[in-house]
Coordinates of C-alpha atoms in Angstrom, one line a residue:
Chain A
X5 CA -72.1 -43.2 -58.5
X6 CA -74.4 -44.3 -55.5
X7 CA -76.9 -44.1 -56.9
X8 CA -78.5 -47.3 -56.8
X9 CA -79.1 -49.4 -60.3
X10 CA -82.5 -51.4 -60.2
X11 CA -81.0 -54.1 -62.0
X12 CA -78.7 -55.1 -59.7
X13 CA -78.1 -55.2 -55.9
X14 CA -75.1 -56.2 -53.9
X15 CA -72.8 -58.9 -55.1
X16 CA -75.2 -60.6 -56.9
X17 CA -74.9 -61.5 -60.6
X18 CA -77.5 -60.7 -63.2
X19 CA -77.5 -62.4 -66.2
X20 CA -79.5 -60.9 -69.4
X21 CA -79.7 -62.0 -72.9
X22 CA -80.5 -58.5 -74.8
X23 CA -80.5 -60.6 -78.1
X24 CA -80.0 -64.3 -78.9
X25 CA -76.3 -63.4 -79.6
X26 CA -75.7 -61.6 -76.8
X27 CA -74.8 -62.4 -72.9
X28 CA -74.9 -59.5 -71.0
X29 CA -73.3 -60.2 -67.3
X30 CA -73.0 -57.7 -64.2
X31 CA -71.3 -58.4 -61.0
X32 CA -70.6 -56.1 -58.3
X33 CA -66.8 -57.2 -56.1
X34 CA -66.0 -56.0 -52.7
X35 CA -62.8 -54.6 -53.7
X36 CA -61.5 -51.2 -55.1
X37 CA -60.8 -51.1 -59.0
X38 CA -57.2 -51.1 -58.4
X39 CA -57.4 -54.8 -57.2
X40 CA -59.7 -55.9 -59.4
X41 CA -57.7 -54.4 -62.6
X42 CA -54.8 -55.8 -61.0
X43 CA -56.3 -59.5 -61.0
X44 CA -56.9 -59.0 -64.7
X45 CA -54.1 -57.3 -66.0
X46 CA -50.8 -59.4 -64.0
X47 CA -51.0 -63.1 -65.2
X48 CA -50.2 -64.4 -61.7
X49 CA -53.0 -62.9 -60.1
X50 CA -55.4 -64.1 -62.8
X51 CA -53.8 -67.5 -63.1
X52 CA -55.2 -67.5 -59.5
X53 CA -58.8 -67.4 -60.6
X54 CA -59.2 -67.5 -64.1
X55 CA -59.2 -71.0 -63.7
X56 CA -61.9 -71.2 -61.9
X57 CA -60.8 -73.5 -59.2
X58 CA -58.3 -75.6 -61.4
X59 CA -55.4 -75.4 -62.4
X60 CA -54.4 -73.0 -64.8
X61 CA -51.4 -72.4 -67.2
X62 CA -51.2 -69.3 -68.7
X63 CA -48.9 -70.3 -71.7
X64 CA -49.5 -66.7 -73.6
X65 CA -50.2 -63.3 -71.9
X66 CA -49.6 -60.4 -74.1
X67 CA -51.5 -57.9 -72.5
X68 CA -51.7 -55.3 -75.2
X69 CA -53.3 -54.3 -77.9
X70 CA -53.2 -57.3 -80.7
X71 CA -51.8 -59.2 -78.3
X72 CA -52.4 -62.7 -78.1
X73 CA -53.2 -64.9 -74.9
X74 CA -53.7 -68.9 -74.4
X75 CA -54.7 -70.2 -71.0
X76 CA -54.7 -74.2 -70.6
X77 CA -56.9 -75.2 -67.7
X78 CA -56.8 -78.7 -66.2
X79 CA -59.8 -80.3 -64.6
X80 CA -60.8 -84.3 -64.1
X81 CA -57.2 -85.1 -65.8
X82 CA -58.6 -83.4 -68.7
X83 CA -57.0 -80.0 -70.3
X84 CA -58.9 -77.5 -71.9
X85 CA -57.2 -74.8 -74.4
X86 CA -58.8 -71.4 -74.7
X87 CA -57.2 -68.6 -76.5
X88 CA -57.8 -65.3 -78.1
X89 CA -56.4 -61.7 -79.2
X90 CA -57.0 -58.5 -76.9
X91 CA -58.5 -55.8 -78.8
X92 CA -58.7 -52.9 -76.9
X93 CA -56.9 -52.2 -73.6
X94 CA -57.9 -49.4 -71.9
X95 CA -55.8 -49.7 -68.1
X96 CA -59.1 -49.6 -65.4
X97 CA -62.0 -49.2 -67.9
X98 CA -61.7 -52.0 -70.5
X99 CA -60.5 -54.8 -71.9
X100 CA -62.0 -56.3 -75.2
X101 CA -60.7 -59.5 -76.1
X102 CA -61.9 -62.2 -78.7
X103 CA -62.6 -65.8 -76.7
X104 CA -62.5 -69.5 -78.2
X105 CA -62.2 -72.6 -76.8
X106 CA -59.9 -75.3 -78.4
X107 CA -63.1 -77.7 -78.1
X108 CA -65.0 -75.7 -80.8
X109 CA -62.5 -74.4 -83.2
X110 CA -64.0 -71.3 -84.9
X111 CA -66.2 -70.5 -82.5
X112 CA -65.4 -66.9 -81.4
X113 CA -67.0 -64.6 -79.3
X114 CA -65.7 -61.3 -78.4
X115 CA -66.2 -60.7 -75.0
X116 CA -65.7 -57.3 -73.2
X117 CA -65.2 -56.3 -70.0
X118 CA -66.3 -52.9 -68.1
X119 CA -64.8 -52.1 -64.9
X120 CA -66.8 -49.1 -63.2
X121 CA -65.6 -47.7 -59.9
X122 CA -68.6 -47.5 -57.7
X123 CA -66.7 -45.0 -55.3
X124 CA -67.3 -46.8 -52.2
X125 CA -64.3 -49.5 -52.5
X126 CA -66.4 -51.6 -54.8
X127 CA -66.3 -52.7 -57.9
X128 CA -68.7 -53.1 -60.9
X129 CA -67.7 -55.5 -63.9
X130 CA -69.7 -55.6 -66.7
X131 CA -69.4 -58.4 -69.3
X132 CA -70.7 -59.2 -72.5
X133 CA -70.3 -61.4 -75.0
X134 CA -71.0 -61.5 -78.6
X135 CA -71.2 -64.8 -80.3
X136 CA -70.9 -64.5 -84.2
X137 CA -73.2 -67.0 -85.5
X138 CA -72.2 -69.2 -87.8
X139 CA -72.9 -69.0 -91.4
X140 CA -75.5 -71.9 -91.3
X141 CA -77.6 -70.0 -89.5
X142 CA -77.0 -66.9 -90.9
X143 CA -77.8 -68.6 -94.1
X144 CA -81.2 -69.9 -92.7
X145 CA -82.4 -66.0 -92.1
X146 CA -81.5 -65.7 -95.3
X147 CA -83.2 -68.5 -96.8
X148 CA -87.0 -67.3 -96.1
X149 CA -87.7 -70.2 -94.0
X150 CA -89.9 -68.4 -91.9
X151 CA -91.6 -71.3 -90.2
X152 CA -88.6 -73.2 -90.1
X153 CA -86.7 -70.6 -88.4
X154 CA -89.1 -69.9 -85.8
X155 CA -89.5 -73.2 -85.1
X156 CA -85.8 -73.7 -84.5
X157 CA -85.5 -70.5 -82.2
X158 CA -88.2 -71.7 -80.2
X159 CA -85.9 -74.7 -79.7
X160 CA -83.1 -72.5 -79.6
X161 CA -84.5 -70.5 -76.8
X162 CA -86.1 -73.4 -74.8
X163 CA -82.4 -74.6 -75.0
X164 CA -80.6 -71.3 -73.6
X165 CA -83.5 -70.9 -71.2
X166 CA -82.6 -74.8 -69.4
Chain B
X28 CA -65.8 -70.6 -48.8
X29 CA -67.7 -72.2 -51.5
X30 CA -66.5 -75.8 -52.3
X31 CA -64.9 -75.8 -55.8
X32 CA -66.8 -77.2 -58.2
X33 CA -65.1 -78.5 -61.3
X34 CA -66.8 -77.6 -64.7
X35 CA -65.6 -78.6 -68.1
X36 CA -65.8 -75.6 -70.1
X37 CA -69.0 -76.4 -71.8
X38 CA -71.1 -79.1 -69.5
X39 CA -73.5 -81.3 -70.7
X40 CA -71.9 -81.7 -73.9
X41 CA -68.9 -84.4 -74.9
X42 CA -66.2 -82.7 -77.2
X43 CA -66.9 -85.3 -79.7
X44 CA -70.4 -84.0 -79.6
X45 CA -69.1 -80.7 -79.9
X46 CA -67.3 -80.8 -83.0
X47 CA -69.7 -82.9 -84.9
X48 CA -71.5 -80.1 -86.0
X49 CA -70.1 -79.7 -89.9
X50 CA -72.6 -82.4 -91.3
X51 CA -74.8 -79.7 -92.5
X52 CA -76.6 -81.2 -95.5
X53 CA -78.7 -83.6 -94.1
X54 CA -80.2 -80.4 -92.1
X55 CA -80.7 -78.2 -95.4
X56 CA -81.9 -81.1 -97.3
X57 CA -84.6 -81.9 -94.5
X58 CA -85.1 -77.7 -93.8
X59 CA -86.3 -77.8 -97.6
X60 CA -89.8 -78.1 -97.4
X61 CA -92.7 -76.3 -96.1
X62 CA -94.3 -79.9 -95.0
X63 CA -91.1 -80.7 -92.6
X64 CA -91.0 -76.7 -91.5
X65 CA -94.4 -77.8 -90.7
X66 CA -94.0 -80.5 -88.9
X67 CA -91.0 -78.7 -86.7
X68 CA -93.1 -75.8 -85.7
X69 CA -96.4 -77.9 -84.6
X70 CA -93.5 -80.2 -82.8
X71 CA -92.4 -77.2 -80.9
X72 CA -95.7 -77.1 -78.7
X73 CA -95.1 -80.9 -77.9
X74 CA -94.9 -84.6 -79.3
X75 CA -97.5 -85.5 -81.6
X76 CA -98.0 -88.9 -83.0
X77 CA -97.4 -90.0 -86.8
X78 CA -100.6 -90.2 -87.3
X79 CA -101.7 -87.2 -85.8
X80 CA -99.4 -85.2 -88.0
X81 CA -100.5 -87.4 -91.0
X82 CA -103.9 -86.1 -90.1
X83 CA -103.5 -81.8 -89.5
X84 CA -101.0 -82.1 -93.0
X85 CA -103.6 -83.9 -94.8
X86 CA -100.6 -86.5 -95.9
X87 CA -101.2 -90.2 -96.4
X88 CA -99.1 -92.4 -93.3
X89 CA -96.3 -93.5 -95.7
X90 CA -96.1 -89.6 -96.8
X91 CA -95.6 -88.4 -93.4
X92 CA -93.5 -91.0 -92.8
X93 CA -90.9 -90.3 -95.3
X94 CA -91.1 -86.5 -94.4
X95 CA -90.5 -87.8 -90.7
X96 CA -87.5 -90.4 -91.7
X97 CA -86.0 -87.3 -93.5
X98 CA -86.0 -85.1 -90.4
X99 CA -84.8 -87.7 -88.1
X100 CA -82.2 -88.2 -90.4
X101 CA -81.1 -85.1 -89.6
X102 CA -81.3 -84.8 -86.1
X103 CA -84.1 -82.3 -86.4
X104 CA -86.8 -84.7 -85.3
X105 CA -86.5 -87.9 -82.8
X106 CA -89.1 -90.5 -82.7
X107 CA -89.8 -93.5 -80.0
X108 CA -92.9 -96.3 -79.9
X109 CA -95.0 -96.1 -77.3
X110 CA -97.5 -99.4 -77.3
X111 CA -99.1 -98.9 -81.0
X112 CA -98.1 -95.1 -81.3
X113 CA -95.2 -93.9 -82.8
X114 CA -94.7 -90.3 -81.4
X115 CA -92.4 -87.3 -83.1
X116 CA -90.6 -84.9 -80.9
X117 CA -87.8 -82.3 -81.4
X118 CA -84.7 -83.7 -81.7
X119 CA -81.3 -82.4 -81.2
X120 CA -80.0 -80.5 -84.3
X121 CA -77.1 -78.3 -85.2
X122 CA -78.3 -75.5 -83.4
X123 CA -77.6 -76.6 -80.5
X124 CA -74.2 -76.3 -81.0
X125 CA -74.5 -73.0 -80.6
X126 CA -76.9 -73.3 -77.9
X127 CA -74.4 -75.2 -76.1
X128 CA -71.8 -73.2 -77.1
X129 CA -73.4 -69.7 -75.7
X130 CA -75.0 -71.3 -72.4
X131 CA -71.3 -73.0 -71.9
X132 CA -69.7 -69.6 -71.9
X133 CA -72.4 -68.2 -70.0
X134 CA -71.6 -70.6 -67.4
X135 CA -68.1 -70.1 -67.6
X136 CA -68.1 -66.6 -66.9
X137 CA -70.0 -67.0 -63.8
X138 CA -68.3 -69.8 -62.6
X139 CA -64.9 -67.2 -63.3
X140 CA -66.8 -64.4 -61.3
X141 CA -67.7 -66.6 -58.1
X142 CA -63.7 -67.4 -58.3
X143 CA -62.6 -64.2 -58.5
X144 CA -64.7 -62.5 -56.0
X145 CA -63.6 -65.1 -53.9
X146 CA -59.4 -64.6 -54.6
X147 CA -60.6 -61.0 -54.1
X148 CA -61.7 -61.8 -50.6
X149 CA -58.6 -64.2 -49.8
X150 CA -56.1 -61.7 -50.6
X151 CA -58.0 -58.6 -49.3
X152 CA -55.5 -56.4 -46.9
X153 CA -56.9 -55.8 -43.3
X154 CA -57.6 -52.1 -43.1

């Protein structure tokens, strides 16, 4: 496990987009697996960070397979619902979890989380997300709109790339 | 410690913004025709004017102009004066919805990951 990956050094965050519907993130923590599993898996460690910085209720934490969660965070007097399902639980290797934000209703992703032991006291997670696209663009790829689609992923990928 | 920053879940975008993005048939209707594809890819390398694009389609003004009203119409294609010249670009369109929506998250999860390494740190026991 020391051996060093080239696509990521200490700490830092690498951020790849394999496909258009994929975010692929990697983050290496100063903390044994243990911790870090433990920040996921009790909801008053995670309420401590999930919230990134705000405050967070955690109104639903059924930490289980099928089991549903809903977090409301509160920033600039404002709150923001986001809720899911957990699909797959596996205790210090993986949580799979489906992700939608109140904001866009029927907007899923399903977002899974790696946790590798580096063996050293630290701690890789690796994240990705897969965003279902929506039918209207599914039913552009299948419309033959060659130009028209290319056109609009060229936007598309100007956008994601801002 | 790094000063907390607050994010709404999906920045640069409104929530009425956000869930404006059912109104699909002006985008199908306009997505149609080869001319307006047209027109959207040559506007991907950059603005052109009306009459420029009137003159690479082979299109009379009025029939670019309808093709252009159609598009803009649908989001797909913004125009502004400039003097004389009346100049096309890209406008916003439904795709960016999920643009917005997959940069959003993006954001979020790194914003998540900065927090957490930094509870990680906070509640680390001496050794």
């Amino acid at each position: 496990m020391t051996t060093p990956d080239p696509t990521v050094t200490d700490t830092t965050l690498t951020v790849t987009t394999p496909g258009d519907r994929v975010i692929h993130i990697e983050r290496i923590f100063d903390a044994p697996l243990d911790r870090v599993w433990a920040a996921h898996s009790e909801p008053d460690l995670l309420a401590r960070w999930w919230g990134r910085g705000n405050r967070l209720d955690i109104e639903k934490f059924e930490f289980e397979r099928g089991g549903h969660w809903r977090f409301v965070e509160h920033a600039d007097g404002e709150t923001h619902g986001f809720e899911g399902r957990f699909r797959e639980i596996t205790p210090k290797e993986r949580i799979v979890q489906t992700f939608e934000w109140d904001g866009m209703p029927g907007y899923v992703s399903i977002d899974t989380a790696t946790f590798v032991d580096l063996g050293d006291g630290r701690t890789k997670i690796v994240t990705e997300s897969l965003f279902h696209t929506t039918d209207e663009r599914d039913g552009m790829l299948q419309s033959g709109m060659e130009s028209g689609l290319s056109a609009s992923y060229v936007a598309l990928d100007r956008l994601l790339a801002a | 410690m790094r000063p907390r920053v607050l994010t709404p879940p999906f920045p640069g975008a409104t929530l009425n913004q956000m869930v404006q993005y059912s109104d699909l048939d002006s985008t199908f209707a306009a997505l149609a025709d080869p001319t307006r594809r047209g027109i959207l890819e040559h506007l991907t390398n950059g603005p052109a004017s009306i009459s420029d694009l009137a003159a690479r389609f082979e299109m009379s003004l009025p029939g670019i102009t309808k093709h252009i009203r159609l598009l803009e119409e649908a989001g797909l294609v913004l125009t502004e004066k400039k003097g004389r010249v009346r100049y096309c670009t890209l406008g916003a369109n439904p795709l960016d919805h999920e643009a917005a929506w997959i940069r959003g998250h993006r954001k979020s999860i790194e914003d998540r990951m900065d927090r957490l390494a930094a509870f990680l740190d906070e509640t680390k026991e001496p050794s």
